[in-house]
Amino acid sequence: MSSTSEKSEPSGISKSVEGKTIRLLRGDITREEVDAIVNAANSTLMGGGGVDGAIHRAGGPQILEECKQIRAMQGQLPAGQAVITGGGNLKAQYVIHTVGPIWRDGSCNEEETLASAYRESLKLAAQYELKTVSFPSISTGAYGFPLSKAAPIAISTACEFFKEQSSVEEVRFVLFDAFAYNEFETALNVL
Ligand code: ADP
């Protein structure tokens, strides 16, 4: 894996991997000006707390309307899978909704399911020929996934994805608090 040119940004850091960019930012994902933001949804797709609630509040009712249509067509969204809607009132054109695993004790496929949530989201972005995608830290809020384990999974799944040809040129992780940011920075630094 080629990994070069780590540089400081005013509000984060970025690293070039396979000629693409991984960027870490602190902030609110609903304000991102990218092709798609990813929602850490729950299986109902009917909205919830945390980042899910923030995205629906900022994006307006159109996003929930599209989620309801998806739900009517395919039922609940299993953990590790992803679907896509428009971005409603957000600056992002699309919202990719994925469901991370609920952390139990680490013996219930949690790590594989988390990687799948990131991977399936990136595959959808590629299907839609999107270039820039912003992720929150999936599963590390209400779902209780330890950040020290989740951050390396998030970073390494993006790096693996970059090995394949796709439209996706930049993956951002938008971290809400300093602790999450630091865990992702540590994971990025050991690449
Ligand atoms: P999950 O149920 O997948 O654990 P949560 O929404 O509870 O999802 O938390 C996931 C992560 O998103 C947490 O680290 C939380 O701090 C973070 N988060 C909450 N709101 C925002 C936001 N507006 N932008 C970015 N991250 C957010």
Short mmCIF file of N, CA, C and O and ligand atoms in Angstrom, two decimals, residues 27-30 40-41 49-52 54-55 100-101 135-145 147 174-177 180, ligand 1:
data_model
loop_
_atom_site.label_atom_id
_atom_site.label_comp_id
_atom_site.label_asym_id
_atom_site.label_seq_id
_atom_site.Cartn_x
_atom_site.Cartn_y
_atom_site.Cartn_z
N GLY A 27 -15.90 18.01 13.65
CA GLY A 27 -17.03 18.87 13.34
C GLY A 27 -18.33 18.11 13.22
O GLY A 27 -18.46 16.97 13.67
N ASP A 28 -19.27 18.80 12.58
CA ASP A 28 -20.64 18.32 12.42
C ASP A 28 -20.82 17.85 10.98
O ASP A 28 -20.71 18.65 10.04
N ILE A 29 -21.10 16.58 10.80
CA ILE A 29 -21.16 16.01 9.44
C ILE A 29 -22.29 16.63 8.61
O ILE A 29 -22.21 16.65 7.38
N THR A 30 -23.31 17.17 9.26
CA THR A 30 -24.44 17.72 8.48
C THR A 30 -24.02 18.96 7.69
O THR A 30 -24.74 19.39 6.80
N ALA A 40 -25.18 7.03 10.23
CA ALA A 40 -25.18 5.85 11.09
C ALA A 40 -26.62 5.63 11.53
O ALA A 40 -27.05 6.07 12.59
N ALA A 41 -27.37 4.96 10.65
CA ALA A 41 -28.81 4.78 10.86
C ALA A 41 -29.06 3.56 11.74
O ALA A 41 -28.13 2.88 12.18
N GLY A 49 -31.64 8.89 17.26
CA GLY A 49 -30.88 9.92 17.96
C GLY A 49 -29.52 10.11 17.31
O GLY A 49 -29.29 9.66 16.18
N GLY A 50 -28.62 10.78 18.01
CA GLY A 50 -27.24 10.93 17.56
C GLY A 50 -27.14 11.55 16.19
O GLY A 50 -27.89 12.47 15.82
N VAL A 51 -26.23 11.02 15.41
CA VAL A 51 -25.97 11.60 14.09
C VAL A 51 -27.18 11.41 13.16
O VAL A 51 -27.47 12.26 12.31
N ASP A 52 -27.91 10.33 13.35
CA ASP A 52 -29.12 10.05 12.56
C ASP A 52 -30.14 11.20 12.73
O ASP A 52 -30.64 11.77 11.75
N ALA A 54 -29.56 14.19 13.83
CA ALA A 54 -28.99 15.46 13.33
C ALA A 54 -29.13 15.55 11.82
O ALA A 54 -29.47 16.62 11.28
N ILE A 55 -28.91 14.45 11.11
CA ILE A 55 -29.01 14.46 9.64
C ILE A 55 -30.45 14.69 9.21
O ILE A 55 -30.72 15.51 8.32
N GLY A 100 -24.57 0.14 11.51
CA GLY A 100 -23.43 -0.52 12.14
C GLY A 100 -23.92 -1.57 13.13
O GLY A 100 -25.12 -1.63 13.46
N PRO A 101 -23.01 -2.39 13.62
CA PRO A 101 -23.38 -3.40 14.61
C PRO A 101 -23.52 -2.78 16.00
O PRO A 101 -22.86 -1.80 16.33
N PHE A 135 -17.87 10.25 6.36
CA PHE A 135 -18.42 9.30 7.33
C PHE A 135 -18.38 9.87 8.74
O PHE A 135 -17.40 10.52 9.12
N PRO A 136 -19.38 9.55 9.57
CA PRO A 136 -19.21 9.73 11.01
C PRO A 136 -18.52 8.47 11.55
O PRO A 136 -18.23 7.54 10.77
N SER A 137 -18.27 8.43 12.81
CA SER A 137 -17.72 7.21 13.41
C SER A 137 -18.88 6.27 13.72
O SER A 137 -19.54 6.40 14.75
N ILE A 138 -19.11 5.33 12.81
CA ILE A 138 -20.27 4.44 12.90
C ILE A 138 -20.17 3.53 14.13
O ILE A 138 -19.09 3.00 14.43
N SER A 139 -21.27 3.36 14.80
CA SER A 139 -21.44 2.41 15.93
C SER A 139 -20.78 2.84 17.24
O SER A 139 -20.94 2.12 18.24
N THR A 140 -20.06 3.94 17.26
CA THR A 140 -19.31 4.26 18.50
C THR A 140 -20.06 5.19 19.44
O THR A 140 -19.52 5.62 20.45
N GLY A 141 -21.33 5.48 19.11
CA GLY A 141 -22.16 6.27 20.02
C GLY A 141 -23.08 5.34 20.78
O GLY A 141 -22.63 4.52 21.60
N ALA A 142 -24.36 5.41 20.48
CA ALA A 142 -25.36 4.60 21.18
C ALA A 142 -25.08 3.10 21.04
O ALA A 142 -25.42 2.32 21.94
N TYR A 143 -24.44 2.69 19.95
CA TYR A 143 -24.21 1.26 19.73
C TYR A 143 -22.98 0.73 20.46
O TYR A 143 -22.73 -0.48 20.45
N GLY A 144 -22.22 1.60 21.10
CA GLY A 144 -21.24 1.17 22.10
C GLY A 144 -19.97 0.49 21.61
O GLY A 144 -19.25 -0.13 22.40
N PHE A 145 -19.66 0.59 20.31
CA PHE A 145 -18.44 -0.05 19.77
C PHE A 145 -17.24 0.74 20.30
O PHE A 145 -17.19 1.95 20.15
N LEU A 147 -14.10 2.84 20.56
CA LEU A 147 -13.45 3.66 19.52
C LEU A 147 -12.07 3.14 19.15
O LEU A 147 -11.67 3.21 17.99
N VAL A 174 -15.57 12.56 9.77
CA VAL A 174 -15.91 13.80 10.47
C VAL A 174 -16.25 13.44 11.90
O VAL A 174 -17.30 12.81 12.17
N LEU A 175 -15.35 13.77 12.80
CA LEU A 175 -15.46 13.32 14.18
C LEU A 175 -15.99 14.45 15.06
O LEU A 175 -15.48 15.57 15.01
N PHE A 176 -16.97 14.08 15.85
CA PHE A 176 -17.72 15.05 16.62
C PHE A 176 -16.94 15.57 17.82
O PHE A 176 -17.09 16.70 18.21
N ASP A 177 -16.11 14.73 18.40
CA ASP A 177 -15.42 15.16 19.64
C ASP A 177 -13.94 14.82 19.57
O ASP A 177 -13.50 14.04 18.70
N ALA A 180 -12.79 11.00 19.80
CA ALA A 180 -12.94 10.25 18.55
C ALA A 180 -11.88 10.69 17.54
O ALA A 180 -11.25 9.86 16.87
P1 ADP B 1 -24.43 4.62 16.52
O1 ADP B 1 -25.85 4.28 16.91
O2 ADP B 1 -24.02 4.00 15.19
O3 ADP B 1 -23.46 4.36 17.63
P2 ADP B 1 -24.52 7.49 17.09
O4 ADP B 1 -25.19 8.54 16.27
O5 ADP B 1 -25.05 7.23 18.46
O6 ADP B 1 -24.49 6.18 16.17
O7 ADP B 1 -22.99 7.86 17.23
C1 ADP B 1 -22.04 7.68 16.20
C2 ADP B 1 -20.99 8.76 16.32
O8 ADP B 1 -21.48 9.95 15.70
C3 ADP B 1 -20.63 9.15 17.75
O9 ADP B 1 -19.20 9.18 17.84
C4 ADP B 1 -21.23 10.54 17.92
O10 ADP B 1 -20.46 11.35 18.77
C5 ADP B 1 -21.14 11.05 16.50
N1 ADP B 1 -22.03 12.18 16.14
C6 ADP B 1 -23.20 12.56 16.70
N2 ADP B 1 -23.70 13.64 16.04
C7 ADP B 1 -22.81 13.95 15.04
C8 ADP B 1 -22.74 14.94 14.02
N3 ADP B 1 -23.69 15.86 13.88
N4 ADP B 1 -21.67 14.92 13.17
C9 ADP B 1 -20.70 13.98 13.29
N5 ADP B 1 -20.73 13.02 14.22
C10 ADP B 1 -21.76 13.00 15.09
#
